[in-house]
Tab-separated table of N, CA and C in Angstrom:
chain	number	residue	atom	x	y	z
B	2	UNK	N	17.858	19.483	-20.196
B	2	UNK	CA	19.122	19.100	-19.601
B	2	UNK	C	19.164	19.470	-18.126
B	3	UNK	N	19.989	18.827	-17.378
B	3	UNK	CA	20.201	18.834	-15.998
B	3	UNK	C	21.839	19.020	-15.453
B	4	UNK	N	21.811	20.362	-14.937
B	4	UNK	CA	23.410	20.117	-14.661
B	4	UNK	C	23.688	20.067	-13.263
B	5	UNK	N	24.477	19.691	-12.746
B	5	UNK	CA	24.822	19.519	-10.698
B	5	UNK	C	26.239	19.735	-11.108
B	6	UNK	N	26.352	20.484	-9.440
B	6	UNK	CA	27.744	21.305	-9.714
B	6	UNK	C	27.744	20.862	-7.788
B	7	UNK	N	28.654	20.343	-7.751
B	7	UNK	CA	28.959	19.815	-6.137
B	7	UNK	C	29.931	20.832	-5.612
B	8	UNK	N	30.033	20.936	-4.264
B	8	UNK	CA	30.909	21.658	-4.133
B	8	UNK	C	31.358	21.263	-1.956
B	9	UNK	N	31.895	21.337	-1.229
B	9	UNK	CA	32.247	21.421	-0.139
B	9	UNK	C	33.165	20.225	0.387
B	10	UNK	N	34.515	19.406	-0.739
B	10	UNK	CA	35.303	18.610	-0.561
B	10	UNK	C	36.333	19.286	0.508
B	11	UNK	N	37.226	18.230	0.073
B	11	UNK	CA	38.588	19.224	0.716
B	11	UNK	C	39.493	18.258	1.983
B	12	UNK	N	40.634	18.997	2.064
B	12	UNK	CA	41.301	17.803	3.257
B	12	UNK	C	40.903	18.074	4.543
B	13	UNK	N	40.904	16.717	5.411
B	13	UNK	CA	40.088	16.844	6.554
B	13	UNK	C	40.948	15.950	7.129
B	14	UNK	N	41.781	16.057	8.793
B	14	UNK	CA	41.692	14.752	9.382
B	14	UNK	C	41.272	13.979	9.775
B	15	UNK	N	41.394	13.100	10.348
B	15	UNK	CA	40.375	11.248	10.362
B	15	UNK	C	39.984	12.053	11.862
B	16	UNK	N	38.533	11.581	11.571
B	16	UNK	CA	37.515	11.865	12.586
B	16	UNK	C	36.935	13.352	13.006
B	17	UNK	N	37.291	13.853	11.710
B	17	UNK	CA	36.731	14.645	11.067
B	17	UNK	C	35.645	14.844	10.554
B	18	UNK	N	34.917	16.458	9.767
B	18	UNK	CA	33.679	16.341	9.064
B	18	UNK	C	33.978	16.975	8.181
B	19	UNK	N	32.881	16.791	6.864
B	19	UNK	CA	32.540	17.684	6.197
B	19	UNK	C	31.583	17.721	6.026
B	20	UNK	N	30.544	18.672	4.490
B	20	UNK	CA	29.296	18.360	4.101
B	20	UNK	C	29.954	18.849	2.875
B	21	UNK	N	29.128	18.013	2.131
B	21	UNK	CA	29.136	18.699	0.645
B	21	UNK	C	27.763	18.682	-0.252
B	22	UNK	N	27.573	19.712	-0.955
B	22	UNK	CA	26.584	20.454	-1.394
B	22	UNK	C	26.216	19.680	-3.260
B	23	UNK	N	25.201	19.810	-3.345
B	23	UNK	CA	25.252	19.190	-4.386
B	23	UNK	C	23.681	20.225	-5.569
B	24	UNK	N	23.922	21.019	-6.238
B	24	UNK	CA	23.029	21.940	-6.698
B	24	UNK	C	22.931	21.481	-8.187
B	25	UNK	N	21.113	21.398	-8.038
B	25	UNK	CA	20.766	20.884	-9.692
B	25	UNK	C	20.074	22.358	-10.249
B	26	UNK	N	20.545	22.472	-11.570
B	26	UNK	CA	19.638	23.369	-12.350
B	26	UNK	C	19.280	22.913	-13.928
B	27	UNK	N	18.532	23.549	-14.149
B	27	UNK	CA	18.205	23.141	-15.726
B	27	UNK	C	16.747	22.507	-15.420
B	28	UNK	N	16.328	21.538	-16.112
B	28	UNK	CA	15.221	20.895	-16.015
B	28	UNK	C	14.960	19.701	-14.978
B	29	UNK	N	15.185	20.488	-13.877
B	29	UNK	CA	15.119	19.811	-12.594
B	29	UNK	C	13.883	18.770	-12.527
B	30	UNK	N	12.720	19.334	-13.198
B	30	UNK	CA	11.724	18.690	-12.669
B	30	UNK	C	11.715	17.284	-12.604
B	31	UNK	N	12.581	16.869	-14.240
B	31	UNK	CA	13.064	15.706	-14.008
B	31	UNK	C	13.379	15.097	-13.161
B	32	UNK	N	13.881	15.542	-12.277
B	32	UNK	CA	14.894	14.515	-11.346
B	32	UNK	C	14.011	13.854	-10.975
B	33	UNK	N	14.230	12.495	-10.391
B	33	UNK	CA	13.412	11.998	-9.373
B	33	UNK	C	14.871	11.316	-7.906
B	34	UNK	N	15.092	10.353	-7.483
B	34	UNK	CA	16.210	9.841	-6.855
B	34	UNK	C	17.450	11.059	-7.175
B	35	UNK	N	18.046	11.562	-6.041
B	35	UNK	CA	19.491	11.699	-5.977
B	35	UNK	C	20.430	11.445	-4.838
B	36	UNK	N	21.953	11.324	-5.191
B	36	UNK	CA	22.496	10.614	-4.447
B	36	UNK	C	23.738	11.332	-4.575
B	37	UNK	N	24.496	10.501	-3.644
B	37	UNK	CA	26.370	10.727	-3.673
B	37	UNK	C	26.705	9.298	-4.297
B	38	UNK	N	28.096	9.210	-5.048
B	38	UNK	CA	28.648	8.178	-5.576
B	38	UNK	C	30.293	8.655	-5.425
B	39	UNK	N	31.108	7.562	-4.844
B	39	UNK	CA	32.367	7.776	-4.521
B	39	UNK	C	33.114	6.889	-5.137
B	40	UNK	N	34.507	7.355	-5.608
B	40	UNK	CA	35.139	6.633	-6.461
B	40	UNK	C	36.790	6.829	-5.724
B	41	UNK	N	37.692	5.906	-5.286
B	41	UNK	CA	38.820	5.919	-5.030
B	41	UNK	C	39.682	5.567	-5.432
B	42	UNK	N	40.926	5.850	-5.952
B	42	UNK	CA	42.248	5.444	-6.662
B	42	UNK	C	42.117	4.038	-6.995
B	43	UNK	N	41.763	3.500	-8.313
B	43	UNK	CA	42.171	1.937	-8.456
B	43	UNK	C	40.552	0.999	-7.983
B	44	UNK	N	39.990	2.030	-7.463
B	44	UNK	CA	38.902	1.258	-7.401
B	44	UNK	C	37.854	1.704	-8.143
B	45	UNK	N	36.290	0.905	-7.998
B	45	UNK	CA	35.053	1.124	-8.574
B	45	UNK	C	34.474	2.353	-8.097
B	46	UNK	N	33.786	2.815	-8.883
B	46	UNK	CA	32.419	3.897	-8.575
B	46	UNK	C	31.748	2.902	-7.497
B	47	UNK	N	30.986	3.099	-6.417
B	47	UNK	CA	30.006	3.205	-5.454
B	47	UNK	C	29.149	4.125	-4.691
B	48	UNK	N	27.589	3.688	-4.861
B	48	UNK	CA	27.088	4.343	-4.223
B	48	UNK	C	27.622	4.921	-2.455
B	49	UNK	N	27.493	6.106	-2.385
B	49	UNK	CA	27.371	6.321	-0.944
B	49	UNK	C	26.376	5.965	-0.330
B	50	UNK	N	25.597	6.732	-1.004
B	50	UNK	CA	23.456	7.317	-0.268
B	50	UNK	C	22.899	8.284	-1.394
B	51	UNK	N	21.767	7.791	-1.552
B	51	UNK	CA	20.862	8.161	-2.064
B	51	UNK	C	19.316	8.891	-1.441
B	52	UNK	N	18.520	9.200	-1.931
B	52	UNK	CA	17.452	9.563	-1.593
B	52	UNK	C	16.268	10.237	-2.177
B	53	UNK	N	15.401	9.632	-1.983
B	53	UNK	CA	14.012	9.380	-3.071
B	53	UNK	C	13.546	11.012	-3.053
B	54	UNK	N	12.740	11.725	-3.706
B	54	UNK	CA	12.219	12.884	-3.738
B	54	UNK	C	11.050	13.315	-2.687
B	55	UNK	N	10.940	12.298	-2.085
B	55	UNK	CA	9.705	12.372	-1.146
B	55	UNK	C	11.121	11.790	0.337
B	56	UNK	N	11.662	11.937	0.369
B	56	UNK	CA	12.861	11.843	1.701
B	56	UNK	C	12.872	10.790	2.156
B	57	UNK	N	13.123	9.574	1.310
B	57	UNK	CA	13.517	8.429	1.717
B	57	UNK	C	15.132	7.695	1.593
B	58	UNK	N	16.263	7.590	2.684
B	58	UNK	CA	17.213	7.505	2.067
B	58	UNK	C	17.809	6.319	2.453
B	59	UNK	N	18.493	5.724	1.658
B	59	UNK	CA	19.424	4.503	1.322
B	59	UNK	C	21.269	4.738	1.242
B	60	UNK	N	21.959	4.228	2.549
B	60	UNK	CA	23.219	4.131	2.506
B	60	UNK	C	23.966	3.051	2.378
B	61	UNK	N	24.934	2.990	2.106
B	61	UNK	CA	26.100	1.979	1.792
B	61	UNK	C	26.438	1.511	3.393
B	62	UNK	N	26.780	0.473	3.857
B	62	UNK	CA	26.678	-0.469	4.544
B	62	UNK	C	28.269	0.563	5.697
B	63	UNK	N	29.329	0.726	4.936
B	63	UNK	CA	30.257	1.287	4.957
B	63	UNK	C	30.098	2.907	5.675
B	64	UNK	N	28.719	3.423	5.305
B	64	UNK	CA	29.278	5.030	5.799
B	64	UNK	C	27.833	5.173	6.925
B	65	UNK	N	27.134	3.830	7.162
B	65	UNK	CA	25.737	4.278	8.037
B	65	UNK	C	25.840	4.608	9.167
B	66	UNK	N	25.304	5.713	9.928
B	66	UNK	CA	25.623	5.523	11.087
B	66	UNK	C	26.570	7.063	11.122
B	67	UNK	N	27.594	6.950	9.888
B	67	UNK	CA	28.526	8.472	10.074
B	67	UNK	C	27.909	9.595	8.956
B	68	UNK	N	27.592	8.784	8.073
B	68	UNK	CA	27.014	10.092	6.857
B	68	UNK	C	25.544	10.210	6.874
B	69	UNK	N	25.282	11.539	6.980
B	69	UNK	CA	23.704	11.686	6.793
B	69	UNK	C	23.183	12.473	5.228
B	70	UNK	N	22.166	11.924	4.377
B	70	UNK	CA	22.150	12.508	2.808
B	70	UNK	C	21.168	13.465	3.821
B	71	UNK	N	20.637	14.626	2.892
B	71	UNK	CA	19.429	15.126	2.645
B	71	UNK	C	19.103	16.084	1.525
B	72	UNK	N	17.676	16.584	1.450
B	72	UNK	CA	17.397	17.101	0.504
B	72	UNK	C	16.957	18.831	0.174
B	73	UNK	N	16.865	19.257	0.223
B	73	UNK	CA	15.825	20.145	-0.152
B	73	UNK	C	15.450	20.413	-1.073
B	74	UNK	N	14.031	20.092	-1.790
B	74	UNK	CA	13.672	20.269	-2.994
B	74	UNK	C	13.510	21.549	-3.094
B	75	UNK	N	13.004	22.521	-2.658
B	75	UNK	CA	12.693	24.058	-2.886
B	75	UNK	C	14.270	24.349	-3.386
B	76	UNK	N	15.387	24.303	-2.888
B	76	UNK	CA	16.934	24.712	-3.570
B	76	UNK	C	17.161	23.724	-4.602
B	77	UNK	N	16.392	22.484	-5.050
B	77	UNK	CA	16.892	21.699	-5.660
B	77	UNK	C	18.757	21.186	-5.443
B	78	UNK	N	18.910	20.845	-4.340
B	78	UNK	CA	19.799	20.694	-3.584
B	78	UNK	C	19.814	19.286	-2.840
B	79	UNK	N	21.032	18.717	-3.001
B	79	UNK	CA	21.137	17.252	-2.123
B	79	UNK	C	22.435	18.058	-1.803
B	80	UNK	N	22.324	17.471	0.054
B	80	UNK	CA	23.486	17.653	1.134
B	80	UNK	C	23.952	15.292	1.377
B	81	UNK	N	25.387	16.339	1.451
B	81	UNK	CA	25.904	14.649	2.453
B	81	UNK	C	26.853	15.408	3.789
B	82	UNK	N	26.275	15.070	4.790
B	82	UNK	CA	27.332	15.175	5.594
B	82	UNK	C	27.679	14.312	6.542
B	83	UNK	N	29.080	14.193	6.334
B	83	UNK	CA	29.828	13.055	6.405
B	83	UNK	C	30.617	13.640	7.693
B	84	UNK	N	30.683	12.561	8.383
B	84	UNK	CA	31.060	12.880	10.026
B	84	UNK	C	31.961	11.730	10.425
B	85	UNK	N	33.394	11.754	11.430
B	85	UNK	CA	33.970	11.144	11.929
B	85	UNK	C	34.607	9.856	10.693
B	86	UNK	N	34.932	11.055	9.766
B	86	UNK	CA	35.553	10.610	8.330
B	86	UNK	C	36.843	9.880	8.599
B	87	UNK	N	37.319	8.997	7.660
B	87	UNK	CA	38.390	7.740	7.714
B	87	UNK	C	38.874	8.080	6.827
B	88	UNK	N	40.364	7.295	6.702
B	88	UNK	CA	41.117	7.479	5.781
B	88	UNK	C	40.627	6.736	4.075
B	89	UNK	N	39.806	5.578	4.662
B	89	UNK	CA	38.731	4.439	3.679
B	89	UNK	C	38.140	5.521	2.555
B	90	UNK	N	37.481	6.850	3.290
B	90	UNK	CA	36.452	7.486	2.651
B	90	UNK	C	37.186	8.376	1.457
B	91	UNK	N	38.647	8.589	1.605
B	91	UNK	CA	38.923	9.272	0.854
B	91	UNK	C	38.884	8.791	-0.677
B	92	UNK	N	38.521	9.843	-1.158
B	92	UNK	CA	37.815	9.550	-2.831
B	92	UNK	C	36.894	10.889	-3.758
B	93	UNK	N	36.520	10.757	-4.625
B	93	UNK	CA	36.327	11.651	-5.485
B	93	UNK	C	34.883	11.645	-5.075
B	94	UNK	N	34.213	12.243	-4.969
B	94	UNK	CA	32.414	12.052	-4.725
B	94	UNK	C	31.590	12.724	-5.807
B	95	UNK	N	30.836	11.873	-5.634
B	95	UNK	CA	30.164	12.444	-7.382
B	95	UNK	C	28.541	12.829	-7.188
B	96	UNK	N	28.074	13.885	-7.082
B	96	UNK	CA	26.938	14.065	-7.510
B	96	UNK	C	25.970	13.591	-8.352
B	97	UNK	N	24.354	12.433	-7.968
B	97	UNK	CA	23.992	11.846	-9.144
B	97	UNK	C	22.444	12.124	-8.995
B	98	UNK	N	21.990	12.076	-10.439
B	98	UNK	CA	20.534	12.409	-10.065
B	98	UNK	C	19.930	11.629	-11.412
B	99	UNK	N	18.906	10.696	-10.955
B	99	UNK	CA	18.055	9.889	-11.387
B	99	UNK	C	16.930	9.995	-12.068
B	100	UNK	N	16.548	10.037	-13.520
B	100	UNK	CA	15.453	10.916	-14.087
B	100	UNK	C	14.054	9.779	-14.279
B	101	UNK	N	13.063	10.693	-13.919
B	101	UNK	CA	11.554	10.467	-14.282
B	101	UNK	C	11.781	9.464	-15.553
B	102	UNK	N	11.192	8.390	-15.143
B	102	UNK	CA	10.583	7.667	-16.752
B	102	UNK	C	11.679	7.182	-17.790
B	103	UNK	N	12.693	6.488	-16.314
B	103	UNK	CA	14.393	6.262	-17.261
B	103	UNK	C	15.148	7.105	-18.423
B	104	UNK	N	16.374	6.544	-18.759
B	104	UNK	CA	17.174	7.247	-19.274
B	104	UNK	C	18.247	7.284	-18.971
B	105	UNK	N	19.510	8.273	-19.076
B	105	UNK	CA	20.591	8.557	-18.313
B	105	UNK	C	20.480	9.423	-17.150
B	106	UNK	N	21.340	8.777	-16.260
B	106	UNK	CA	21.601	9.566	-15.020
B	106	UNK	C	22.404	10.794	-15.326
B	107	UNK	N	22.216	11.901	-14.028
B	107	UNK	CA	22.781	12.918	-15.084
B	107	UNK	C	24.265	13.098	-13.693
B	108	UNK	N	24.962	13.381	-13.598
B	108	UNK	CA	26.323	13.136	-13.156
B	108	UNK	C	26.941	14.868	-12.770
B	109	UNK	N	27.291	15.059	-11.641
B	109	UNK	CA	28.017	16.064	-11.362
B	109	UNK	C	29.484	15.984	-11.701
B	110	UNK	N	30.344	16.867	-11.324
B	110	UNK	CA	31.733	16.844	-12.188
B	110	UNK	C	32.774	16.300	-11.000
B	111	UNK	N	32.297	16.136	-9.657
B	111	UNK	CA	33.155	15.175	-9.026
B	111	UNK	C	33.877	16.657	-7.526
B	112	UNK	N	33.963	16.034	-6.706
B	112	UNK	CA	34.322	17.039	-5.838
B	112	UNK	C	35.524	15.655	-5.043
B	113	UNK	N	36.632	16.521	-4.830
B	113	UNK	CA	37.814	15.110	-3.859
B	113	UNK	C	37.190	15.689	-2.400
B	114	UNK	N	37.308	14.617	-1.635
B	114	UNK	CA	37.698	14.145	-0.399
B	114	UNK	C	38.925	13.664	-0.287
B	115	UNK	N	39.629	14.095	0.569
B	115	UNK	CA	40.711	13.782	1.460
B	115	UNK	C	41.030	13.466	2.908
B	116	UNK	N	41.140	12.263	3.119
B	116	UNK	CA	40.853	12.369	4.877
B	116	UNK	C	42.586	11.492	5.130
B	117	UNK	N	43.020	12.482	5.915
B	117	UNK	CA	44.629	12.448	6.440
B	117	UNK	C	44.714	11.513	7.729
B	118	UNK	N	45.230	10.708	8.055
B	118	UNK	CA	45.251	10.014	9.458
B	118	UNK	C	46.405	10.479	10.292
């Protein structure tokens, strides 16, 4: 099993930052891909950004340019930090991590964003 426990949400005003932390334990080795996924009142789950285990990363069209993912595998740790934040971004962000040789994704418990204008 694989558990992620996110943590560094919180209210921010527009044009603002944060980062938030995203820590895997358990049978990490699994992982391969992890990412952020954001979900807002009334709307769909969407990817933020992702990023391959070897540091390759993929963002949403929406946050490029302001959010940067990264990794560190030695902490087994994915960072997002999200810079010159909008009121758009506010939403629940979800910690996700992608396992070796398919299966289920394994899902953090959700951290809010709040961005105030």
């Amino acid at each position: 099993q694989v558990q992620l426990v996110e943590s560094g949400g919180g209210l921010v005003q527009a044009g603002g930052s944060l980062r938030l932390s995203c820590a895997a334990s358990g049978s990490v080795f699994r992982i391969s891909a992890m990412g952020w996924y954001r979900q807002a009142p009334g709307k769909q789950r969407e990817l933020v950004a992702a990023m391959t285990r070897t540091g390759i990363p993929n963002y949403a069209d929406s946050v490029t340019g302001r959010f940067t993912i990264s990794r560190d595998n030695a902490k087994n740790t994915v960072y997002l930090q999200m810079n010159r934040l909008q009121p758009e971004d506010t939403a629940a962000y979800y910690c996700n991590a992608h396992p070796y040789l398919g299966g289920t994704d394994y899902w953090g418990q959700g951290t809010q964003v709040t961005v105030s204008s």
